[in-house]
mmCIF file of C-alpha atoms in Angstrom:
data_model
loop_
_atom_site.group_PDB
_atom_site.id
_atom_site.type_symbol
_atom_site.label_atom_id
_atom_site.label_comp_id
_atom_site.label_asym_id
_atom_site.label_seq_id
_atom_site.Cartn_x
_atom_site.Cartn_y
_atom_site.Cartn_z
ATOM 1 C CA UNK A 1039 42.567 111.189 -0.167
ATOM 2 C CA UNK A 1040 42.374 109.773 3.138
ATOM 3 C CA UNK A 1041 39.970 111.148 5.815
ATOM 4 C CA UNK A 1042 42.165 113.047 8.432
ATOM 5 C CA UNK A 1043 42.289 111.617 11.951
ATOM 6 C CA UNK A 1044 39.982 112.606 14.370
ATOM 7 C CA UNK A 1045 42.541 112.876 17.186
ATOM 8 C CA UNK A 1046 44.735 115.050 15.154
ATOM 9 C CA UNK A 1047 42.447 117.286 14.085
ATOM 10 C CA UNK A 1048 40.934 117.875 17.943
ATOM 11 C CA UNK A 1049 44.322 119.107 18.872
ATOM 12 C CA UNK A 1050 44.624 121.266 15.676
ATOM 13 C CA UNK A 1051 41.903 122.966 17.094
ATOM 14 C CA UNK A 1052 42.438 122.966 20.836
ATOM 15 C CA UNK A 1053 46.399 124.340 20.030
ATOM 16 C CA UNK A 1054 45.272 126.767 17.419
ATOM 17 C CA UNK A 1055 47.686 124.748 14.636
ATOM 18 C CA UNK A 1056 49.670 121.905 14.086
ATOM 19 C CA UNK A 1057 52.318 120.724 16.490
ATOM 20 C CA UNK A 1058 55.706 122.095 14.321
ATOM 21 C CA UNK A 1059 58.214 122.914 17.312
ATOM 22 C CA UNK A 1060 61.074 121.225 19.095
ATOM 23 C CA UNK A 1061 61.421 122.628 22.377
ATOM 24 C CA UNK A 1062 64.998 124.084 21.459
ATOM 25 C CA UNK A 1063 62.888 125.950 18.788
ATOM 26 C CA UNK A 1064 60.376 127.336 20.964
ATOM 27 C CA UNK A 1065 62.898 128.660 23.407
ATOM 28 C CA UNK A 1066 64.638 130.495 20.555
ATOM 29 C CA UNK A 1067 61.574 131.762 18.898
ATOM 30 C CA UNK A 1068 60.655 132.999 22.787
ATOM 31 C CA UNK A 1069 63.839 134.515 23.472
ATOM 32 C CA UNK A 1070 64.458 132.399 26.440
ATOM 33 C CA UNK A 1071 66.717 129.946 27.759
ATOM 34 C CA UNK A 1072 65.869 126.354 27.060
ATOM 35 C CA UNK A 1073 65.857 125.242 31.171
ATOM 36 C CA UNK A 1074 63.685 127.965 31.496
ATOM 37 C CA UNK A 1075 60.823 126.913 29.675
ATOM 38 C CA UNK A 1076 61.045 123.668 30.574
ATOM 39 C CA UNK A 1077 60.345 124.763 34.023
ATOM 40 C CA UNK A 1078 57.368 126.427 33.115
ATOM 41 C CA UNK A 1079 56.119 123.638 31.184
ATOM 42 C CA UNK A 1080 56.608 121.197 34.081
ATOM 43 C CA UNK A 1081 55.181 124.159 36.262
ATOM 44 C CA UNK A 1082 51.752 124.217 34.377
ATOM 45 C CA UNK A 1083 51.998 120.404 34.780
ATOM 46 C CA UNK A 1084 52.576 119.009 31.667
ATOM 47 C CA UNK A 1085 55.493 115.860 31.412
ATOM 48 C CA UNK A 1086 58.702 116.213 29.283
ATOM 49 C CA UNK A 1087 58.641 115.820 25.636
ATOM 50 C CA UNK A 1088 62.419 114.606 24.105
ATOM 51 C CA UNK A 1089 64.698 117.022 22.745
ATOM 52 C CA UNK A 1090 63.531 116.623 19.008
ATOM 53 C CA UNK A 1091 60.088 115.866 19.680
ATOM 54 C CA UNK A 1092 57.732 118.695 17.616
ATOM 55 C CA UNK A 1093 55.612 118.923 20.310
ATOM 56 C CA UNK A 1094 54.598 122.429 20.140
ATOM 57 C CA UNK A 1095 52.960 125.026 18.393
ATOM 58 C CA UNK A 1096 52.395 128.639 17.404
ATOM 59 C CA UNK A 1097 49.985 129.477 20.826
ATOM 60 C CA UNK A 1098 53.205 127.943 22.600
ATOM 61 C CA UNK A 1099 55.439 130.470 21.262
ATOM 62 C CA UNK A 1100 53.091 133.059 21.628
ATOM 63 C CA UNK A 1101 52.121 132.372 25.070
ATOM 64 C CA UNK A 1102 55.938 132.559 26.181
ATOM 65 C CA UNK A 1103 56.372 135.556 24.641
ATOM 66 C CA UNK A 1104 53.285 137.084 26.824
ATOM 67 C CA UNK A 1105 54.803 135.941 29.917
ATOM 68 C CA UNK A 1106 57.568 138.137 29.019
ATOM 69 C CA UNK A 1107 55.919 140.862 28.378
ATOM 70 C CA UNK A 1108 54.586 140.725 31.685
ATOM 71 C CA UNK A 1109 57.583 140.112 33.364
ATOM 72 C CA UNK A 1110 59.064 143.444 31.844
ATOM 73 C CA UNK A 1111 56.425 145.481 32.711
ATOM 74 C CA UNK A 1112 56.804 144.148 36.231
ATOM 75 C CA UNK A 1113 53.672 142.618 36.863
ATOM 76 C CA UNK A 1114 55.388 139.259 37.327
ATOM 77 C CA UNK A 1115 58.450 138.971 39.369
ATOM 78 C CA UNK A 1116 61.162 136.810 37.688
ATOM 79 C CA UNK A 1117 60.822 134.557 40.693
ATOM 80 C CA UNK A 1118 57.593 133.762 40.763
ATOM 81 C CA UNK A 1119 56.820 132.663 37.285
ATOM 82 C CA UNK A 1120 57.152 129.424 38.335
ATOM 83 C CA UNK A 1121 55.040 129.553 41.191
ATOM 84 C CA UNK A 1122 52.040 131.800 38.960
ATOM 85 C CA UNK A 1123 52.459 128.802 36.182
ATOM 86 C CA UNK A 1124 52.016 126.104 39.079
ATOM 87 C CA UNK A 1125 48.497 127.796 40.856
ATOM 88 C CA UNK A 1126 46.987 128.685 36.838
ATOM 89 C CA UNK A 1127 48.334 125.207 35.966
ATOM 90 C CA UNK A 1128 46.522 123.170 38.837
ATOM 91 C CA UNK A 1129 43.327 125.099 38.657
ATOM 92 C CA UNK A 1130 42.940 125.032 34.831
ATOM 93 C CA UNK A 1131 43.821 121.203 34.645
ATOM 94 C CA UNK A 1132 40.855 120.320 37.050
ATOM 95 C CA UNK A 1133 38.421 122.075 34.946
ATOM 96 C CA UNK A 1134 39.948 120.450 31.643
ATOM 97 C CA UNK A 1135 39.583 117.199 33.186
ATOM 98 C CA UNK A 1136 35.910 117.528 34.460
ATOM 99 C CA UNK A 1137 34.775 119.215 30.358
ATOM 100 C CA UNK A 1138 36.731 115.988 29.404
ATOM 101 C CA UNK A 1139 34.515 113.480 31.576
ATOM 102 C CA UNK A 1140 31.459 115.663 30.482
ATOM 103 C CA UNK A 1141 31.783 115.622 27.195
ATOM 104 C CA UNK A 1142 32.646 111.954 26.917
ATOM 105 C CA UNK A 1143 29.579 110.946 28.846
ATOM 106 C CA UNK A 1144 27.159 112.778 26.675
ATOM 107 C CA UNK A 1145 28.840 111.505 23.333
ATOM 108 C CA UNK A 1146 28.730 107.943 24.916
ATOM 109 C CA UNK A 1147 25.104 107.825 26.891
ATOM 110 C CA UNK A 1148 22.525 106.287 24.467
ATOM 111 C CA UNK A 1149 19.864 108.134 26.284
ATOM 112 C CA UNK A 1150 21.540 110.905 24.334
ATOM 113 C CA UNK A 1151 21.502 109.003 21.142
ATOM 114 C CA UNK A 1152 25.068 108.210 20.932
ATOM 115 C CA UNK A 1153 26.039 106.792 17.619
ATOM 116 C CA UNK A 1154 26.970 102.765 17.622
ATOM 117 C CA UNK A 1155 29.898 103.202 15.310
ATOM 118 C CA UNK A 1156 33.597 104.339 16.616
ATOM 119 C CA UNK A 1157 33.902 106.515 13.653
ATOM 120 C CA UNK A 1158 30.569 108.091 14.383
ATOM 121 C CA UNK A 1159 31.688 108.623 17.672
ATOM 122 C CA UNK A 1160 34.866 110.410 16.620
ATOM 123 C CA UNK A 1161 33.358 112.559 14.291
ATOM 124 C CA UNK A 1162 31.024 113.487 16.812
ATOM 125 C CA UNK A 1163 34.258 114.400 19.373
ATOM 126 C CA UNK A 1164 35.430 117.125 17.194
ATOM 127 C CA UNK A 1165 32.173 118.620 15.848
ATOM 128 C CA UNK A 1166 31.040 119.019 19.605
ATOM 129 C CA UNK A 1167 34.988 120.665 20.320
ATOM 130 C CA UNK A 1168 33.739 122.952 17.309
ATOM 131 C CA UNK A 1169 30.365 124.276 18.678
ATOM 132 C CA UNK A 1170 31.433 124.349 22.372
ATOM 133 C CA UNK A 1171 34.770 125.842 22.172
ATOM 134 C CA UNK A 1172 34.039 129.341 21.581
ATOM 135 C CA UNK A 1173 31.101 128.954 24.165
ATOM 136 C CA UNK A 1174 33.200 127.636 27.155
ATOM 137 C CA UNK A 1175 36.034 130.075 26.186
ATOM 138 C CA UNK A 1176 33.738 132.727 26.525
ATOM 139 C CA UNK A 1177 32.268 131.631 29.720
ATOM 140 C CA UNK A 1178 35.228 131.297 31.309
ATOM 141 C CA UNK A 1179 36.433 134.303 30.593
ATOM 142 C CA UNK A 1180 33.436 135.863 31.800
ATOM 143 C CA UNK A 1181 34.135 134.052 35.131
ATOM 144 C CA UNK A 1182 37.491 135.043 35.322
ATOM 145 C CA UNK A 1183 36.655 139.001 35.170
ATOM 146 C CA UNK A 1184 33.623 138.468 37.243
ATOM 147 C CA UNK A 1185 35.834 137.324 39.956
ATOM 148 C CA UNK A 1186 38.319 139.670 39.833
ATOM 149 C CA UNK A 1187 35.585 142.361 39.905
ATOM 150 C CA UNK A 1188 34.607 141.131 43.398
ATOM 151 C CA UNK A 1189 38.111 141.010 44.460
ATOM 152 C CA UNK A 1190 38.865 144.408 42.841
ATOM 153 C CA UNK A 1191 37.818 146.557 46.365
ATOM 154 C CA UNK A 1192 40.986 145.237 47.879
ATOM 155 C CA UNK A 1193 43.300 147.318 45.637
ATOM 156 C CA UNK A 1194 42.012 150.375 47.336
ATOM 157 C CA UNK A 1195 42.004 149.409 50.711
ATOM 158 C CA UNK A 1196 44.868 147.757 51.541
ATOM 159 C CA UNK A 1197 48.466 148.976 52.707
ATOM 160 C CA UNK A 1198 51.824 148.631 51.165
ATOM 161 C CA UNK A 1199 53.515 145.774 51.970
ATOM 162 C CA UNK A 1200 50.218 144.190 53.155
ATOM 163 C CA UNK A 1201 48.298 143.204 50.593
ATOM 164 C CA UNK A 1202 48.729 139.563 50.785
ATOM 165 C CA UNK A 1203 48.370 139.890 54.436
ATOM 166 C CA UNK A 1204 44.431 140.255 55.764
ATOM 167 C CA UNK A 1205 42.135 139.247 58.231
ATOM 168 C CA UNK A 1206 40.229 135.989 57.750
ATOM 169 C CA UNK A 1207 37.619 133.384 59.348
ATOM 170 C CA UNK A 1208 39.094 130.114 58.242
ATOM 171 C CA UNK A 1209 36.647 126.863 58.222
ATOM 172 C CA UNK A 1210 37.070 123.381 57.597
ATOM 173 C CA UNK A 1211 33.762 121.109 56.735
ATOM 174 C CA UNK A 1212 34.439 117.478 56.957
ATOM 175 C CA UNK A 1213 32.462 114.365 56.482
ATOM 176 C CA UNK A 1214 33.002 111.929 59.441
ATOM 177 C CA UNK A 1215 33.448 108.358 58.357
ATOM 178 C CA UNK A 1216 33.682 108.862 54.968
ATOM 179 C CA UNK A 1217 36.423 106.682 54.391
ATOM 180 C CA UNK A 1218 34.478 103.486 55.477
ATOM 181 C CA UNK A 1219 31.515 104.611 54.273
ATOM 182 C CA UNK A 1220 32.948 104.831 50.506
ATOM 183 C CA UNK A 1221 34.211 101.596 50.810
ATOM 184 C CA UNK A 1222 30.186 100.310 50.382
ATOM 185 C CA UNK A 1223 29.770 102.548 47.447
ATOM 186 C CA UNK A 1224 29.704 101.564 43.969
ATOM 187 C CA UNK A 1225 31.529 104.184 41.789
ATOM 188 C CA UNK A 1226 27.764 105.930 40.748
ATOM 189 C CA UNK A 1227 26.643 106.418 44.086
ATOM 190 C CA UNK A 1228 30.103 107.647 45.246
ATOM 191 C CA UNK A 1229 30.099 110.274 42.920
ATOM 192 C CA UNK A 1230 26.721 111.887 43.336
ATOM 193 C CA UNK A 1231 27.706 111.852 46.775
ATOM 194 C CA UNK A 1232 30.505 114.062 46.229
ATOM 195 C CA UNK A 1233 28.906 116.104 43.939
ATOM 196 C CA UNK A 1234 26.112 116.878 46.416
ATOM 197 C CA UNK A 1235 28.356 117.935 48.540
ATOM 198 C CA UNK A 1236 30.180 119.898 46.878
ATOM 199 C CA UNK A 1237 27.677 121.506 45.262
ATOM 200 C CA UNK A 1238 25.853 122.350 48.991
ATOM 201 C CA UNK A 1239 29.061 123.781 50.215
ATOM 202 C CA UNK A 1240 30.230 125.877 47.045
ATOM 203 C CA UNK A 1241 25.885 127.218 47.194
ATOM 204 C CA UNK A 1242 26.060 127.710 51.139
ATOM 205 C CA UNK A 1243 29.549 129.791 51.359
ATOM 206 C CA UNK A 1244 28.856 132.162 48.284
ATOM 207 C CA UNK A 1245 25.676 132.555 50.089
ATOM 208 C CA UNK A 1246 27.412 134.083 53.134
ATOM 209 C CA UNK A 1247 30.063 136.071 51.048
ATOM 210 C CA UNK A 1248 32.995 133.107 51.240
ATOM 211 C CA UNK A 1249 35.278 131.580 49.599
ATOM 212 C CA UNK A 1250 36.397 127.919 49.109
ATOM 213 C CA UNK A 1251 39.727 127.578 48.664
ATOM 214 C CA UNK A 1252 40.175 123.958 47.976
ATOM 215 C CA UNK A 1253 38.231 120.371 48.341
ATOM 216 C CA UNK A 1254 39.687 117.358 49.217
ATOM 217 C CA UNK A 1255 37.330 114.554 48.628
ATOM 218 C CA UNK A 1256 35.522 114.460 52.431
ATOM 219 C CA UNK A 1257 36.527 118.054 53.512
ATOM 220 C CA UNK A 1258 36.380 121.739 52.142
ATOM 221 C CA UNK A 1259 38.672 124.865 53.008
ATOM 222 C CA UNK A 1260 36.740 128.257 53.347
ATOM 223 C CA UNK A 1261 37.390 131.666 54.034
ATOM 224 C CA UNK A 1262 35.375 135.106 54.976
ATOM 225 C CA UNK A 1263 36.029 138.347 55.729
ATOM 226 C CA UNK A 1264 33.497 138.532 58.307
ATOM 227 C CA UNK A 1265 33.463 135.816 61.614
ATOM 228 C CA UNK A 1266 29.851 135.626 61.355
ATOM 229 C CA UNK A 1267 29.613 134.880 57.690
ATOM 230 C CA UNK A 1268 32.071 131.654 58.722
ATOM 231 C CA UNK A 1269 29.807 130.660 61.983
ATOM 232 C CA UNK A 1270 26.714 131.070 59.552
ATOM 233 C CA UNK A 1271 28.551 128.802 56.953
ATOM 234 C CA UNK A 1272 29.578 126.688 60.032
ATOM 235 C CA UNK A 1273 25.944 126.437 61.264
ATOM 236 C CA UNK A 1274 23.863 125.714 58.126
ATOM 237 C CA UNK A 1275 26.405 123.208 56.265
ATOM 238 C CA UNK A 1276 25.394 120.268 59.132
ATOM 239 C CA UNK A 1277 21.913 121.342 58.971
ATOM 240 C CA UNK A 1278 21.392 121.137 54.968
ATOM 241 C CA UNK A 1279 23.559 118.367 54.450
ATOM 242 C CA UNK A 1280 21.729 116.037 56.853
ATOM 243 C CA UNK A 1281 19.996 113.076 55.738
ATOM 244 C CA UNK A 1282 19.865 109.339 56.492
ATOM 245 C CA UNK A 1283 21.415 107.874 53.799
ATOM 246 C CA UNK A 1284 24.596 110.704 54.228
ATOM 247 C CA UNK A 1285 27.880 110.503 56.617
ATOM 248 C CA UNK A 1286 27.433 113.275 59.433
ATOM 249 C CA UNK A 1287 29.504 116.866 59.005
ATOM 250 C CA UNK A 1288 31.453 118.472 61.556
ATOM 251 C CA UNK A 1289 32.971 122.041 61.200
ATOM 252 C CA UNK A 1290 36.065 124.066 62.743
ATOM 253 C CA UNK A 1291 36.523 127.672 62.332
ATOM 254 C CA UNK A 1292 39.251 129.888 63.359
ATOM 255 C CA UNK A 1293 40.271 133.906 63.218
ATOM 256 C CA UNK A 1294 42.831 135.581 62.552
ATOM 257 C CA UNK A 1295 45.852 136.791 60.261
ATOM 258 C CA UNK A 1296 46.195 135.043 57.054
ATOM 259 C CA UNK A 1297 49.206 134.756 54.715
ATOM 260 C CA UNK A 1298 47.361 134.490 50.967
ATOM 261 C CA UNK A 1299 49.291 133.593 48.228
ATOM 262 C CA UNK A 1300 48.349 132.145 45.013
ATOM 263 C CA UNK A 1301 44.706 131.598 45.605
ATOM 264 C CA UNK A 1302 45.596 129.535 48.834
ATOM 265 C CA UNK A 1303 46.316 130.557 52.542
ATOM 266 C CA UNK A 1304 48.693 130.054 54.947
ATOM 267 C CA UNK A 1305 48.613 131.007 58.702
ATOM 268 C CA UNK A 1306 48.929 129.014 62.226
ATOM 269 C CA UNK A 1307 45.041 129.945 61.969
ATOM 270 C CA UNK A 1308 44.417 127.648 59.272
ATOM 271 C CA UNK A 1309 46.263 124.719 61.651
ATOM 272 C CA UNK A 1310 44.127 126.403 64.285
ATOM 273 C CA UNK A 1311 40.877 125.472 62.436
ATOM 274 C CA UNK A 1312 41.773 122.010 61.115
ATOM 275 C CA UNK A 1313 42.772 121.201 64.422
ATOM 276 C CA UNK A 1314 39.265 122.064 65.929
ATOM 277 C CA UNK A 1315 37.505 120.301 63.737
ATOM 278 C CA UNK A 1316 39.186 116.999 64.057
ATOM 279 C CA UNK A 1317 38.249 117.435 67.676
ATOM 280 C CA UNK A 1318 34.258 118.131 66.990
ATOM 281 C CA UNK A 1319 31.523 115.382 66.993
ATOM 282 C CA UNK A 1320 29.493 114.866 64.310
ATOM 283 C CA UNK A 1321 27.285 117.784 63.322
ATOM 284 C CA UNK A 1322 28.928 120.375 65.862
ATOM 285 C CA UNK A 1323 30.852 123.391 65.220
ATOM 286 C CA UNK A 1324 33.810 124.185 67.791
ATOM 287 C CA UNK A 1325 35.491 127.431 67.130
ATOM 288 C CA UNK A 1326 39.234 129.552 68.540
ATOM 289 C CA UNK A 1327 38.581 131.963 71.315
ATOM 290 C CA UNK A 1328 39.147 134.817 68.281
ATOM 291 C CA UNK A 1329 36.119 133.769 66.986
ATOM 292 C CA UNK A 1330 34.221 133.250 70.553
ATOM 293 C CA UNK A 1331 34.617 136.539 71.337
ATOM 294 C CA UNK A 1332 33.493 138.219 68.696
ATOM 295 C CA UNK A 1333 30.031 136.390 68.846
ATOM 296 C CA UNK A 1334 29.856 136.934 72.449
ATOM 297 C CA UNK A 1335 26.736 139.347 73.250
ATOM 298 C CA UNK A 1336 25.293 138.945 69.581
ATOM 299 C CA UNK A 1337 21.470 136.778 70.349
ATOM 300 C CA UNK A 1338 21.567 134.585 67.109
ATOM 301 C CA UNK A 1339 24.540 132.725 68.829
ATOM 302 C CA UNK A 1340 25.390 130.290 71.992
ATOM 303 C CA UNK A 1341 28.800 129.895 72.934
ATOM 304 C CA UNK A 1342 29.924 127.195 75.584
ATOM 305 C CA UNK A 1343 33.981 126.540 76.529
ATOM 306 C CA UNK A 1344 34.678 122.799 76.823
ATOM 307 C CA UNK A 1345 37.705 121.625 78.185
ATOM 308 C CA UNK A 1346 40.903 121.892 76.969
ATOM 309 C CA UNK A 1347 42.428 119.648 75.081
ATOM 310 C CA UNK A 1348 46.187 118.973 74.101
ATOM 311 C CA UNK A 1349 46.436 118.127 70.037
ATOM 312 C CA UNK A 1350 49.654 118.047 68.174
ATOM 313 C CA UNK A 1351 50.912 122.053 68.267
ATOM 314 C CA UNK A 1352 48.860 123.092 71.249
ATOM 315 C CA UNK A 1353 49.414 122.039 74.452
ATOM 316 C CA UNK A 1354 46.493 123.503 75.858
ATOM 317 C CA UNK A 1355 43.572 124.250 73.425
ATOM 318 C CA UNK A 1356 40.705 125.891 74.110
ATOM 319 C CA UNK A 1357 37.515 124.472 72.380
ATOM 320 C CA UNK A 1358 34.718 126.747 71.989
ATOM 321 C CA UNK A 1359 31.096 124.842 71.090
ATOM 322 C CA UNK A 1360 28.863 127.212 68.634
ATOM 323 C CA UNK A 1361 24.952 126.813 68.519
ATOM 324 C CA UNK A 1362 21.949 128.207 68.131
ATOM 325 C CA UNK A 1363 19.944 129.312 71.299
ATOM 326 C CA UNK A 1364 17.314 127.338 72.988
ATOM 327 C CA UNK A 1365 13.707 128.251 71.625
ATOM 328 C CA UNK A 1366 12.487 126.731 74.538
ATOM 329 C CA UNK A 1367 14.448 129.109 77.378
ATOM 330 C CA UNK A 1368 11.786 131.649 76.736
ATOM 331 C CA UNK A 1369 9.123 129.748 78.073
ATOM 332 C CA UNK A 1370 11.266 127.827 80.324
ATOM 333 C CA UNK A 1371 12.397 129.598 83.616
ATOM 334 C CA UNK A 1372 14.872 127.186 85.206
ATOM 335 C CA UNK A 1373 16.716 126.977 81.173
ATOM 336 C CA UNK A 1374 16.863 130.538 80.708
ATOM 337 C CA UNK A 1375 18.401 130.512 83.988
ATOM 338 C CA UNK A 1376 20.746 128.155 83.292
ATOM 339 C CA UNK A 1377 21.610 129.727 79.839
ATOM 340 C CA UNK A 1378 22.292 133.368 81.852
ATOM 341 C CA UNK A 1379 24.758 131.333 84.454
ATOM 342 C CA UNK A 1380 26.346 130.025 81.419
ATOM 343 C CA UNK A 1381 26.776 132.807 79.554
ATOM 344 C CA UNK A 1382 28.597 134.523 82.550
ATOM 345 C CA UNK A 1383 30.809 131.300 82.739
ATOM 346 C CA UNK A 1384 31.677 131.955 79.494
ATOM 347 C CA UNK A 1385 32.556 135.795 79.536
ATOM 348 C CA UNK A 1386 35.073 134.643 82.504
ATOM 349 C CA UNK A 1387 36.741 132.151 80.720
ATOM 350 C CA UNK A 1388 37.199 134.458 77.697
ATOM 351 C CA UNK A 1389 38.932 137.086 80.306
ATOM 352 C CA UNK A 1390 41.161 134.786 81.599
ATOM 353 C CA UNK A 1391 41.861 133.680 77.667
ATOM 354 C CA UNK A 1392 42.539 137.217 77.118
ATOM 355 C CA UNK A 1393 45.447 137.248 79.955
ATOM 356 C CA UNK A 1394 46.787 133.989 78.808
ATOM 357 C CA UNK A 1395 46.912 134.252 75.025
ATOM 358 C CA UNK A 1396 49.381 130.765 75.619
ATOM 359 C CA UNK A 1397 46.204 128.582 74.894
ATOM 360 C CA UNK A 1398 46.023 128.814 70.905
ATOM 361 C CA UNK A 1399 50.239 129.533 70.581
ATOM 362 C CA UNK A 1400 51.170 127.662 67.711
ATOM 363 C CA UNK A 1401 54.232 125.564 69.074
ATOM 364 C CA UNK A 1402 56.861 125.952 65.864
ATOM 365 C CA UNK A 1403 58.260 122.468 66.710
ATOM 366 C CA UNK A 1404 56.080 120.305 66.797
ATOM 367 C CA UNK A 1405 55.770 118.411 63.713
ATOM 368 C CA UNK A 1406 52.678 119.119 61.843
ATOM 369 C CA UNK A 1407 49.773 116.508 61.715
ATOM 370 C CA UNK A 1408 45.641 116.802 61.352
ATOM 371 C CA UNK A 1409 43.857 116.305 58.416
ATOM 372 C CA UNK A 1410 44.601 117.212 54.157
ATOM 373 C CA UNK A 1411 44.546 121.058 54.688
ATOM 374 C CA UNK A 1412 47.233 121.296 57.624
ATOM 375 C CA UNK A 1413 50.049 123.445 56.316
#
């Protein structure tokens, strides 16, 4: 009796069973229309199999069936099964692919006493898929719950009709010149890079109670409740991050209301931020007047209006410049001097802001443009 194939019997266990279903059959078993499940299996990003492919399996049948459930009891709208499919999908693949890339590296890395043989190596694929499965289903789980736990004080607080609707300090980090600087870096280097800073930024903002919403490569999208917690975040990512052999950050930060909607956000605010932050130099913050006000008064903070500046959607954008105070000005007449002068400068410009709100409008046509998070 031959041995069974490795490949095959990885996806026995990663479906829960063998692959027995065309996708006609599935639909039927679901109780839904054909079109409609291939939308959701496109929607959780997955290509098209042909009409008598058995491509699926028991877990696909069930999982249908789940969805609805949960569509009768309300929980999902019809409409937006798509849409729920699409944000699980995206979020879910990422993770599959980096346990994929670990996994592989630590069965092939003969530091790790990889086996020389390719059956060895196979055997080793699904024996690993065996003890870790359980494990990383577990964990993730635990995740999962965990963060809904945190996000579980919103139920009670918010109104009806607004729940998707809140508040927020929106922050872009980017890394300036990262695009030539790659372009030196073998593929080694590049990643450690990366995963420095990523690892920095996802530390630093779950430090100060934020969230990151998405990475793109050079840049990361945050969020806070709180405008401080988002200066703080603002503040500290240029400082940590430095080093010689690293491209220099620069930060924007905005405030105000915030469409959220499937784990991302949408607002003129978030335009607001990406906008500032293509305009900052290297290892500055520059925040919206929302945000300058509400640090105005509080000692931990500096903040200095530069000119304005038009950018594509404002015609007349008001920059603010963040930083810490001068530890010198104490023991420095003529600076603390200067820093009370500015200060006043500053309170005046933010009451004229406040009687000309026409600075930070978001012009609805102009075409959009700035950076990978612009929506």
């Amino acid at each position: 009796m031959a041995d069974p194939d490795p490949q095959e019997s990885l996806e026995r266990l990663l479906l829960d069973g063998p692959r027995r279903y065309t996708r006609a059959r599935v639909a039927e078993l679901a109780g839904m229309p054909p079109e409609r499940t291939q939308r959701l299996w496109r929607a959780l990003g997955f290509a098209d199999v042909a009409d008598d492919d058995a491509a699926f399996t028991d877990s696909d049948v069930t999982a249908l069936a789940r969805l609805s459930a949960l569509i009768d009891t309300g929980f999902v709208d019809p409409g937006a099964e798509a849409s729920i499919a699409r944000a699980m999908g995206q979020s879910l693949a990422r993770l599959a692919d980096w346990q994929t890339d670990m996994l592989a590296a630590l069965l092939l890395d003969p530091a790790h006493g990889a086996p020389d043989s390719r059956p060895a190596v196979e055997a080793g694929v699904v024996h690993s898929a065996e003890q870790l499965l359980p494990l990383m289903r577990e964990l993730q789980d635990y995740v999962w719950r965990r963060h809904l736990a945190a996000n579980a004080g919103r139920l009670f607080v918010a109104a009806p009709g607004t729940v998707d609707r809140r508040e927020l300090a929106v922050g872009f980090a980017d890394l300036v010149g990262y695009t030539s600087r790659s372009r030196g870096m073998g593929g080694r280097e590049l990643g450690t890079m990366v995963e420095d800073f990523e690892g920095l930024v996802a530390d630093l903002i779950a430090r100060h109670h934020g969230r990151v919403v998405k990475t793109v490569g050079d840049g990361v999208l945050f969020t806070t409740p709180e405008p401080v917690d988002a200066v703080e975040i603002a503040l500290r990512l240029p400082e940590e991050w430095n080093a010689p052999d690293r491209p220099p950050l620069r930060v924007g930060a905005a405030f105000g209301p915030v469409l959220t909607r499937l784990g991302d956000v949408y607002s003129p605010v978030v335009n607001l931020a990406s906008r500032l932050t293509s305009l900052a130099r290297p290892s500055t913050v520059l925040v919206d007047q929302q945000l300058a006000r509400r640090l105005r008064g509080l000692p931990d903070y500096r903040v200095r209006p530069l000119r304005r500046v038009s950018v594509r959607g404002y015609d007349h954008l008001q920059p603010w410049l963040v930083r810490r105070p001068d530890t010198d000005a104490d023991v420095a007449p003529g600076v603390a001097s200067l820093e009370q002068l500015l200060d006043e400068i500053a309170d005046d410009v933010l009451t004229e802001a406040a009687d000309d709100p026409s600075s930070e409008a978001w012009d609805e046509e102009s075409p959009d443009a700035g950076g990978p998070f612009a929506d």
